[in-house]
Short mmCIF file of C-alpha atoms in Angstrom, two decimals:
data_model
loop_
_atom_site.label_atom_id
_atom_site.label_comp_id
_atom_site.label_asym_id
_atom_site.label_seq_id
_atom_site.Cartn_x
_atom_site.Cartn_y
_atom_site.Cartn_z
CA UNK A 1 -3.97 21.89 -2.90
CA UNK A 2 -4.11 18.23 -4.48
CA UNK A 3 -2.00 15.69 -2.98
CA UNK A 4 0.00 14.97 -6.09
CA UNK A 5 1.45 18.30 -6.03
CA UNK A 6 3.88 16.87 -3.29
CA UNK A 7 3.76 12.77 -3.91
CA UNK A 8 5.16 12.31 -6.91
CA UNK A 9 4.94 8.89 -8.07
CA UNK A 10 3.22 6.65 -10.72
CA UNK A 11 0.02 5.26 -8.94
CA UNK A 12 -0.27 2.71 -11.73
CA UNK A 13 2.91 1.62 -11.95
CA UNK A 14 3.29 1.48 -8.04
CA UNK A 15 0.20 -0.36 -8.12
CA UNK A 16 1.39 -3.40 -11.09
CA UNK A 17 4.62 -3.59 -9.11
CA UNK A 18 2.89 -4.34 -5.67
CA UNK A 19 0.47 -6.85 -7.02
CA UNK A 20 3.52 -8.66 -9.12
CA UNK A 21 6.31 -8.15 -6.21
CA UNK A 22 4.80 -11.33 -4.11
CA UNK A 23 5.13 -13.70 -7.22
CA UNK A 24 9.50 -13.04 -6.45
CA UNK A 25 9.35 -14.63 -3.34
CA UNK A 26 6.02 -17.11 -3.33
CA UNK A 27 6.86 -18.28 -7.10
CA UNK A 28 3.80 -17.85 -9.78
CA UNK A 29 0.62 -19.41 -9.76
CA UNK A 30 -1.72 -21.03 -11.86
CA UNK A 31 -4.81 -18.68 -12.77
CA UNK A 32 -3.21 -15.74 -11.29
CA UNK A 33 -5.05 -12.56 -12.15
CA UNK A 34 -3.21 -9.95 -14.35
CA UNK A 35 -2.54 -6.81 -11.77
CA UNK A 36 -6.48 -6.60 -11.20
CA UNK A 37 -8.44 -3.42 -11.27
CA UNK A 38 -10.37 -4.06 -8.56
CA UNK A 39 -11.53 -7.25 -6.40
CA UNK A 40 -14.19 -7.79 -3.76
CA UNK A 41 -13.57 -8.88 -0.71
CA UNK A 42 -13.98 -12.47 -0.54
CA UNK A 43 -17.04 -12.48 2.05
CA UNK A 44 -15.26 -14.90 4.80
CA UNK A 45 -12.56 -11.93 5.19
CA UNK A 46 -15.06 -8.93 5.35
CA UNK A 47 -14.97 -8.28 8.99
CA UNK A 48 -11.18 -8.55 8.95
CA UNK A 49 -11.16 -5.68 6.07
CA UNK A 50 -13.47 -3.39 7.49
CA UNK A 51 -11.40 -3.24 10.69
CA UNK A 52 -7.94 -2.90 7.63
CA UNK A 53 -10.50 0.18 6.53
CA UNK A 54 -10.72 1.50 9.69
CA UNK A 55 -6.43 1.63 9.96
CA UNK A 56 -6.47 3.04 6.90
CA UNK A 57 -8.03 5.76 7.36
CA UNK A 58 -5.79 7.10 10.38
CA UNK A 59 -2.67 5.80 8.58
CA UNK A 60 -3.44 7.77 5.53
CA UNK A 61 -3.68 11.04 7.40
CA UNK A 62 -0.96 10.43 9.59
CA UNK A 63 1.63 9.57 6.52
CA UNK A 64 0.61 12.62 4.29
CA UNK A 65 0.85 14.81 6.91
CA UNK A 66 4.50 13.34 8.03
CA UNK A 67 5.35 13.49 4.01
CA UNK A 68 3.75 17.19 4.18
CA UNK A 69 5.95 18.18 6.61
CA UNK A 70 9.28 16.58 5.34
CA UNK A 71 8.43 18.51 1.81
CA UNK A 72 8.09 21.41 3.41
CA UNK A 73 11.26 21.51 4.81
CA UNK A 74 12.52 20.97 1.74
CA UNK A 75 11.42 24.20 0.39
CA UNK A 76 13.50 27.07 0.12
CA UNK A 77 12.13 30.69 -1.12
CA UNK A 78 9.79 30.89 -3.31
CA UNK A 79 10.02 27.04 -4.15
CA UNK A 80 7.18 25.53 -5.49
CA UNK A 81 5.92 22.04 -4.02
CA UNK A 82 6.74 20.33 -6.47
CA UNK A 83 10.82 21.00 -6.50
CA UNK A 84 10.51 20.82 -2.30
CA UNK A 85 8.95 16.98 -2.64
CA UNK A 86 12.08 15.83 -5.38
CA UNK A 87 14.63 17.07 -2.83
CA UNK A 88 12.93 15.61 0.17
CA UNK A 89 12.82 12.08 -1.81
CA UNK A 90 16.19 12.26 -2.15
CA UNK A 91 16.14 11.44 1.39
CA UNK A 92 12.86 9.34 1.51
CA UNK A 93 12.80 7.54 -1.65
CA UNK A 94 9.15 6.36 -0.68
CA UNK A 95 7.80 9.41 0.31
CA UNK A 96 5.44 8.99 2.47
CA UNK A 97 4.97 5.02 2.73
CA UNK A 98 7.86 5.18 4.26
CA UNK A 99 6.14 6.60 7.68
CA UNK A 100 6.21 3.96 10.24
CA UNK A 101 2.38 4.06 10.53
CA UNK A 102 1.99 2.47 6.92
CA UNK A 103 4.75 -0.55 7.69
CA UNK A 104 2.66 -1.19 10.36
CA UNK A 105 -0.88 -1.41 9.31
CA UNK A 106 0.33 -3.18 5.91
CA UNK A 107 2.42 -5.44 7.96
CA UNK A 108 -0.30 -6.29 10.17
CA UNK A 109 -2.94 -7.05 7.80
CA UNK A 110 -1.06 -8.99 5.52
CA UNK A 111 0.11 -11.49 8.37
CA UNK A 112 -3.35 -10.96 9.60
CA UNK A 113 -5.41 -12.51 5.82
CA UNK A 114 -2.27 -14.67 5.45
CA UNK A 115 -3.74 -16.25 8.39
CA UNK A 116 -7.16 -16.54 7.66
CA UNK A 117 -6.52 -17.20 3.78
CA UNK A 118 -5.03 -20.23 5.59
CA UNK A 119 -8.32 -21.35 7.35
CA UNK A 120 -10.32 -21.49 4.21
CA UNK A 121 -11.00 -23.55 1.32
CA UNK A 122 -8.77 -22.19 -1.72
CA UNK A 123 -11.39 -20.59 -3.45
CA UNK A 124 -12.69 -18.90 -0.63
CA UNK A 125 -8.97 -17.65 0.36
CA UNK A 126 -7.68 -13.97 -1.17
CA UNK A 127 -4.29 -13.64 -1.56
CA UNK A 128 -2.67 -10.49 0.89
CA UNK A 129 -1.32 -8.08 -1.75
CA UNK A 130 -4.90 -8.11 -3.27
CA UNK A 131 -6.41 -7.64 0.26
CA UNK A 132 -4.62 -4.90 0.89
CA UNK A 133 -4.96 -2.77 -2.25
CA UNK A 134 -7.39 -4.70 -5.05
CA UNK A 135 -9.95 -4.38 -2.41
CA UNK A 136 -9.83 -0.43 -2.49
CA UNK A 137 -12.14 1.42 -4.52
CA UNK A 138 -10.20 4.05 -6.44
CA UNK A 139 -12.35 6.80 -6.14
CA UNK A 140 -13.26 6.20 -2.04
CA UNK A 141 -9.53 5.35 -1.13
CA UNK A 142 -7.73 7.68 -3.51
CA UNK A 143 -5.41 8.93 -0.70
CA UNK A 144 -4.66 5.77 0.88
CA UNK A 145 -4.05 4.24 -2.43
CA UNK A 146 -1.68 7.23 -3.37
CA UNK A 147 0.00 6.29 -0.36
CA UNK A 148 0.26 2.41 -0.91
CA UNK A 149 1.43 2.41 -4.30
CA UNK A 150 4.65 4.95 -3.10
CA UNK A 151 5.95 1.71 -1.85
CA UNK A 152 8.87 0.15 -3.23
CA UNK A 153 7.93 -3.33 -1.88
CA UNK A 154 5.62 -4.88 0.48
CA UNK A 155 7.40 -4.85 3.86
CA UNK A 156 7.28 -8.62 4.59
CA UNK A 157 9.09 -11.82 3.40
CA UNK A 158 8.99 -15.27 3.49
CA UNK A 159 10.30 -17.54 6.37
CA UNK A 160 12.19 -20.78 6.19
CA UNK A 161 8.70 -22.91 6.39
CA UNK A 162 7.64 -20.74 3.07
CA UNK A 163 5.11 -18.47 5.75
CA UNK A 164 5.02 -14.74 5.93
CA UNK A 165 6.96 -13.10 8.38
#
């Protein structure tokens, strides 16, 4: 069984929205990159997003399996996956980003590069929507991306001083 049998969502679109959602609330920017494919790490942030990788990993697992469950509940006899996962989003519109798990890690490591970003010379900083998902190689983090991109919106907003919170 492929995961996409029970997330249903547009990976690319959930991915254009989540690189473009930031520019509501921070305003544009000059020479801002086009929803990127993929990005490197910028080198002064590495150890930061190998420890990100690390979450990632146990956050993935832990959502689909929460999602799994919900669709499965869903299902009534003889119900394929696919029917199961439309009713349970009626009920979790963003299926399974919307475990608690995946608020948390994104949360973290977006205040977390904010904050170094902040240390370092502009063109050594990375901004923390790329961070989080133009780092991720598409084929290596296919399930955490599929996960990621099920978000409506980054869970974090901009305080009074124009910093994350």
């Amino acid at each position: 069984m492929d995961d996409t049998d029970f997330i249903l969502h547009d990976v690319e679109r959930g991915w254009r929205r989540l690189h473009h959602a930031p520019k509501d609330v921070r305003g544009t920017m000059p020479d801002y990159v086009d929803t990127p494919v993929h990005l490197a790490c910028q080198p002064d942030l590495i150890p930061l997003h190998k420890l990100y990788l690390d979450e990632l990993v146990g956050m993935t697992e832990q959502a689909i399996e929460w999602w799994r469950d919900i669709v499965d509940n869903h299902a009534e006899d003889g119900e394929n996956l696919r029917d199961a996962a439309r009713k349970a989003y009626a009920g979790w519109p963003a299926g399974p980003a919307a475990h608690e798990t995946v608020v948390s890690v994104v949360r973290t490591y977006w205040l977390a590069c904010a904050q170094e970003a902040a240390k370092l010379p502009p063109e050594a900083a990375m901004l923390p929507e790329d961070f989080l998902l133009a780092t991720l190689d598409r084929a290596r983090h296919k399930r955490a991306i599929l996960v990621l991109t099920a978000m409506p919106y980054w869970p974090i907003g901009l305080d009074e001083k124009g910093s994350w919170c």
